[in-house]
XYZ file of C-alpha atoms in Angstrom:
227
model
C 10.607 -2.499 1.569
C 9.026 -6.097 0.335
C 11.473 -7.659 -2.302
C 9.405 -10.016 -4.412
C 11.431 -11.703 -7.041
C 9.362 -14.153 -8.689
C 9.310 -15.683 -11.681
C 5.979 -16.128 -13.307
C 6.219 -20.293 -12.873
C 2.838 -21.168 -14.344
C 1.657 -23.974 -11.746
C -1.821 -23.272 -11.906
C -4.068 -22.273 -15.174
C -4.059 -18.780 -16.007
C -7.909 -18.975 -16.562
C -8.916 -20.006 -13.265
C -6.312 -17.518 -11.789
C -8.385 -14.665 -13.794
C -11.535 -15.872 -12.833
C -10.569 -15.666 -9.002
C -9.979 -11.345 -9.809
C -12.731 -10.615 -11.891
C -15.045 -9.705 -9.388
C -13.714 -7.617 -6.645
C -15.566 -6.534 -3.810
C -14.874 -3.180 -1.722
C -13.520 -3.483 1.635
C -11.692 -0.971 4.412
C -8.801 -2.539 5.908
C -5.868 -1.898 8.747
C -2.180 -2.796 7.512
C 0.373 -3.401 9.985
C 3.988 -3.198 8.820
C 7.368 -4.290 10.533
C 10.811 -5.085 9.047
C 14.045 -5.796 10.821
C 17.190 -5.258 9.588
C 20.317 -6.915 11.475
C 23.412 -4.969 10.098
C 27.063 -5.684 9.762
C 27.835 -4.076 13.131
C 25.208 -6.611 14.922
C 22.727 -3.857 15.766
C 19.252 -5.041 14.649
C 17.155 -2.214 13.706
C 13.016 -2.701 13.769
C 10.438 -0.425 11.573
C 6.925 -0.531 12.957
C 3.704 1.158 11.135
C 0.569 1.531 9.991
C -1.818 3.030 7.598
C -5.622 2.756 6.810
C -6.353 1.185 3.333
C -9.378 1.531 1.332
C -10.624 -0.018 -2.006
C -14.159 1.380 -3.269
C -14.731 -0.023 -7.303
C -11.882 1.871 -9.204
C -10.413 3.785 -6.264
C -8.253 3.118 -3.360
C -7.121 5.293 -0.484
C -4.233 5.384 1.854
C -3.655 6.719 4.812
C -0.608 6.149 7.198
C -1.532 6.180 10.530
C 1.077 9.329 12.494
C -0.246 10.219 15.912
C -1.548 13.589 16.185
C 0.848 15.040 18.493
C 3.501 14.035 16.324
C 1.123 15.077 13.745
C 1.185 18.462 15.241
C 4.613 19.168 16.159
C 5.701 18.351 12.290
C 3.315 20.961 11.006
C 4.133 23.239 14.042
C 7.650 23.314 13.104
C 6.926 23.231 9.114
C 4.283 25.781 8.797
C 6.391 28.279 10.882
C 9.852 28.443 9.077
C 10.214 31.632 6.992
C 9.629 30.825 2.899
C 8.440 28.083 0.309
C 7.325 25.187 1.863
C 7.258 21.909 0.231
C 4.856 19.579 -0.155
C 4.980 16.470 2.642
C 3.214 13.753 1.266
C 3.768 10.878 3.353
C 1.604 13.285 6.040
C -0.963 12.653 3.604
C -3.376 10.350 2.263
C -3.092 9.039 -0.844
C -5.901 8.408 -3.764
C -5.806 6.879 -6.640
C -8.293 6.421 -9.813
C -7.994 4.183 -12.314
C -9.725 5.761 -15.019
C -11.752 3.812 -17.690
C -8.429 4.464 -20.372
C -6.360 2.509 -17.809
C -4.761 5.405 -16.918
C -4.137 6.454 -13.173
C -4.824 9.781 -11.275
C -3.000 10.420 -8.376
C -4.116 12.666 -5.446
C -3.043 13.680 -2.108
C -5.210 15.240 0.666
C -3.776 16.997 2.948
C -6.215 17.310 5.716
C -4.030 19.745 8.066
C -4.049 22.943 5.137
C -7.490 21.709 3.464
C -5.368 20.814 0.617
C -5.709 18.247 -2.527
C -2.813 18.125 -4.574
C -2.396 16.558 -7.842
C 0.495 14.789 -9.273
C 1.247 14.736 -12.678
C 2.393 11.567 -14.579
C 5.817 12.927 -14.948
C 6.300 14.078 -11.390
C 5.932 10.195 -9.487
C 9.517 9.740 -9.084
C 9.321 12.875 -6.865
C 6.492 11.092 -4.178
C 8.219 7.845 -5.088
C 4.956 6.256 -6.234
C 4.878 3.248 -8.942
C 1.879 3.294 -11.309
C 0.979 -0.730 -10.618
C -2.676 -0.988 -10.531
C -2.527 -4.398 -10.008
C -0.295 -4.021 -6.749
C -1.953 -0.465 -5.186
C -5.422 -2.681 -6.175
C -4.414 -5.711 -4.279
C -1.306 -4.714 -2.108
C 0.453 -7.535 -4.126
C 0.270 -8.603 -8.048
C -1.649 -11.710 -8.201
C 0.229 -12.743 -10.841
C 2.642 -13.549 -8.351
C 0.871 -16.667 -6.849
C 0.722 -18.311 -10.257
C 4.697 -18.675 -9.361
C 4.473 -19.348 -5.973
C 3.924 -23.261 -4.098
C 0.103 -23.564 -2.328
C 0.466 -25.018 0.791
C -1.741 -26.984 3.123
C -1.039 -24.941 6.162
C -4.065 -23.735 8.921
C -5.842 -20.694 7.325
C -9.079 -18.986 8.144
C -12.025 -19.626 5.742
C -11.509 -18.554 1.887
C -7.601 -18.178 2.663
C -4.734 -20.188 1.424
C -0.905 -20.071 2.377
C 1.260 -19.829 -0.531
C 4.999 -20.161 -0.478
C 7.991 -19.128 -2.886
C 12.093 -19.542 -1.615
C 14.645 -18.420 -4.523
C 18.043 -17.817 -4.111
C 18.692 -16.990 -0.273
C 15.033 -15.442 0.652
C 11.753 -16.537 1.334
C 8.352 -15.099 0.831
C 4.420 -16.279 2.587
C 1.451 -14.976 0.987
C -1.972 -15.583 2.951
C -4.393 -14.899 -0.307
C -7.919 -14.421 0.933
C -10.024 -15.128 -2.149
C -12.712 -13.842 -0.529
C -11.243 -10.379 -0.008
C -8.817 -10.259 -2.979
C -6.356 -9.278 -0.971
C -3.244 -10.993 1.405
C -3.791 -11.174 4.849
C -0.097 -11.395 5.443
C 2.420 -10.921 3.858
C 6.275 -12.240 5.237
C 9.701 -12.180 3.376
C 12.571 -13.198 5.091
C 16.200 -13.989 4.498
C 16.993 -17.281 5.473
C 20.078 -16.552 7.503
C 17.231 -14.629 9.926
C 18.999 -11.511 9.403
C 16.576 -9.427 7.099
C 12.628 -10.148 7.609
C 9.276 -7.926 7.021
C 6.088 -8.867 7.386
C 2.685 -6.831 6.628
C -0.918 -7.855 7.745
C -3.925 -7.071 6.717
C -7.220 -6.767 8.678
C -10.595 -6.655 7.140
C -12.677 -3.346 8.873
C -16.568 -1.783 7.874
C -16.962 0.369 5.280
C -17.240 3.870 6.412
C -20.927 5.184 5.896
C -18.856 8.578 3.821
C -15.934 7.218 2.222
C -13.053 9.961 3.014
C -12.668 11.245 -0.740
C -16.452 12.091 -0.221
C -15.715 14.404 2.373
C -13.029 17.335 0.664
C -15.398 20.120 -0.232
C -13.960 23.270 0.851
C -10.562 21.718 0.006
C -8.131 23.984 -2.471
C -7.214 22.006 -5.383
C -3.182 22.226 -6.012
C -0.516 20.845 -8.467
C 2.752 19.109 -6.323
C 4.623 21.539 -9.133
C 2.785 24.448 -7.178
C 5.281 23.790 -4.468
C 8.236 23.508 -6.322
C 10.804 26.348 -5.626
């Protein structure tokens, strides 16, 4: 996972930094993911993924991207032990609300059982989820470029580099203020041993946006599948 240790430097004014978020426009986007890890035994270990992301006014939808026959093999072997089954939500995709009291409903739909199951406040820990709007709203705080160093570097149109070292890492933002959102994302160790990087690629809106599309589905509580 992304480790982004910044302090809040204030090298640019936090007006104009607010006025670049206060108007943010919807957009359907593929992520790619990798991280390598080189451990103390010399074996360098790569992570490759990626999900479908979604941000429509106050909502925003994930999706990880599993191929279906791995897809079907999981459930395959799931669905058929004896017993309780738990709840798998990284099979799932996630949505979140921000509701007009700032507070944040999270849902996951679980398209293989026709299920959408709720998760209480006081049950995150337990899908590992961290109730940042700012960061599920724009993959990264923005706050975080206020700290970081812009840099004239080649970008496409409406983008900017940005770069922050600290201690013995460094971190790359591409900000598109066009898209409110970074088009990459890199963090790196500088002894080359520990890097990730994540990018971002603007797709069309879907004509039916996917939480438009659950009727029929049976509306669940994760504690429902709690032993």
């Amino acid at each position: 996972m992304i480790r982004l240790l910044f302090p809040l430097w204030l090298l640019a004014s936090p007006l104009m930094v607010q006025a670049h978020f206060d108007d943010v426009p919807d957009l359907a986007t593929r992520i790619s993911y990798q991280n390598r890890v080189t451990g103390a035994d010399g074996i360098a270990r790569e992570s490759h993924w990626q999900e479908k992301w979604m941000r429509v006014g106050d909502q925003v939808w994930s999706q990880r991207l599993i191929p279906l026959p791995l897809a079907r093999a999981y459930h395959a072997t799931h669905d058929a032990n004896p017993g309780h089954k738990h709840f798998t939500h990284q099979m799932a995709a996630r949505w979140v609300t921000h509701g007009e009291d700032g507070g944040l409903q999270l849902r996951y739909a679980d398209a293989w059982h026709n299920q959408l199951v709720e998760v209480p406040t006081e049950e995150y820990g337990q899908v590992g989820f961290t109730p940042d709007w700012d960061k599920i709203r724009y993959l990264v705080d923005p706050a975080l470029l206020q700290g970081m160093t812009a840099l004239d570097e080649a970008a496409p149109a409406q983008a900017r580099w940005y770069e922050k070292r600290e201690g013995k890492q460094r971190t790359r933002i591409l900000w598109s203020s066009q898209w409110q959102i970074p088009l990459v994302v890199e963090s790196a160790s500088l002894d080359g041993y520990r890097s990730y990087r994540m990018e971002v690629t603007p797709k069309s809106l879907p004509k039916q946006l996917p939480w438009q599309q659950l009727d029929g589905y049976q509306s669940l509580d994760l504690r429902d599948f709690f032993d």
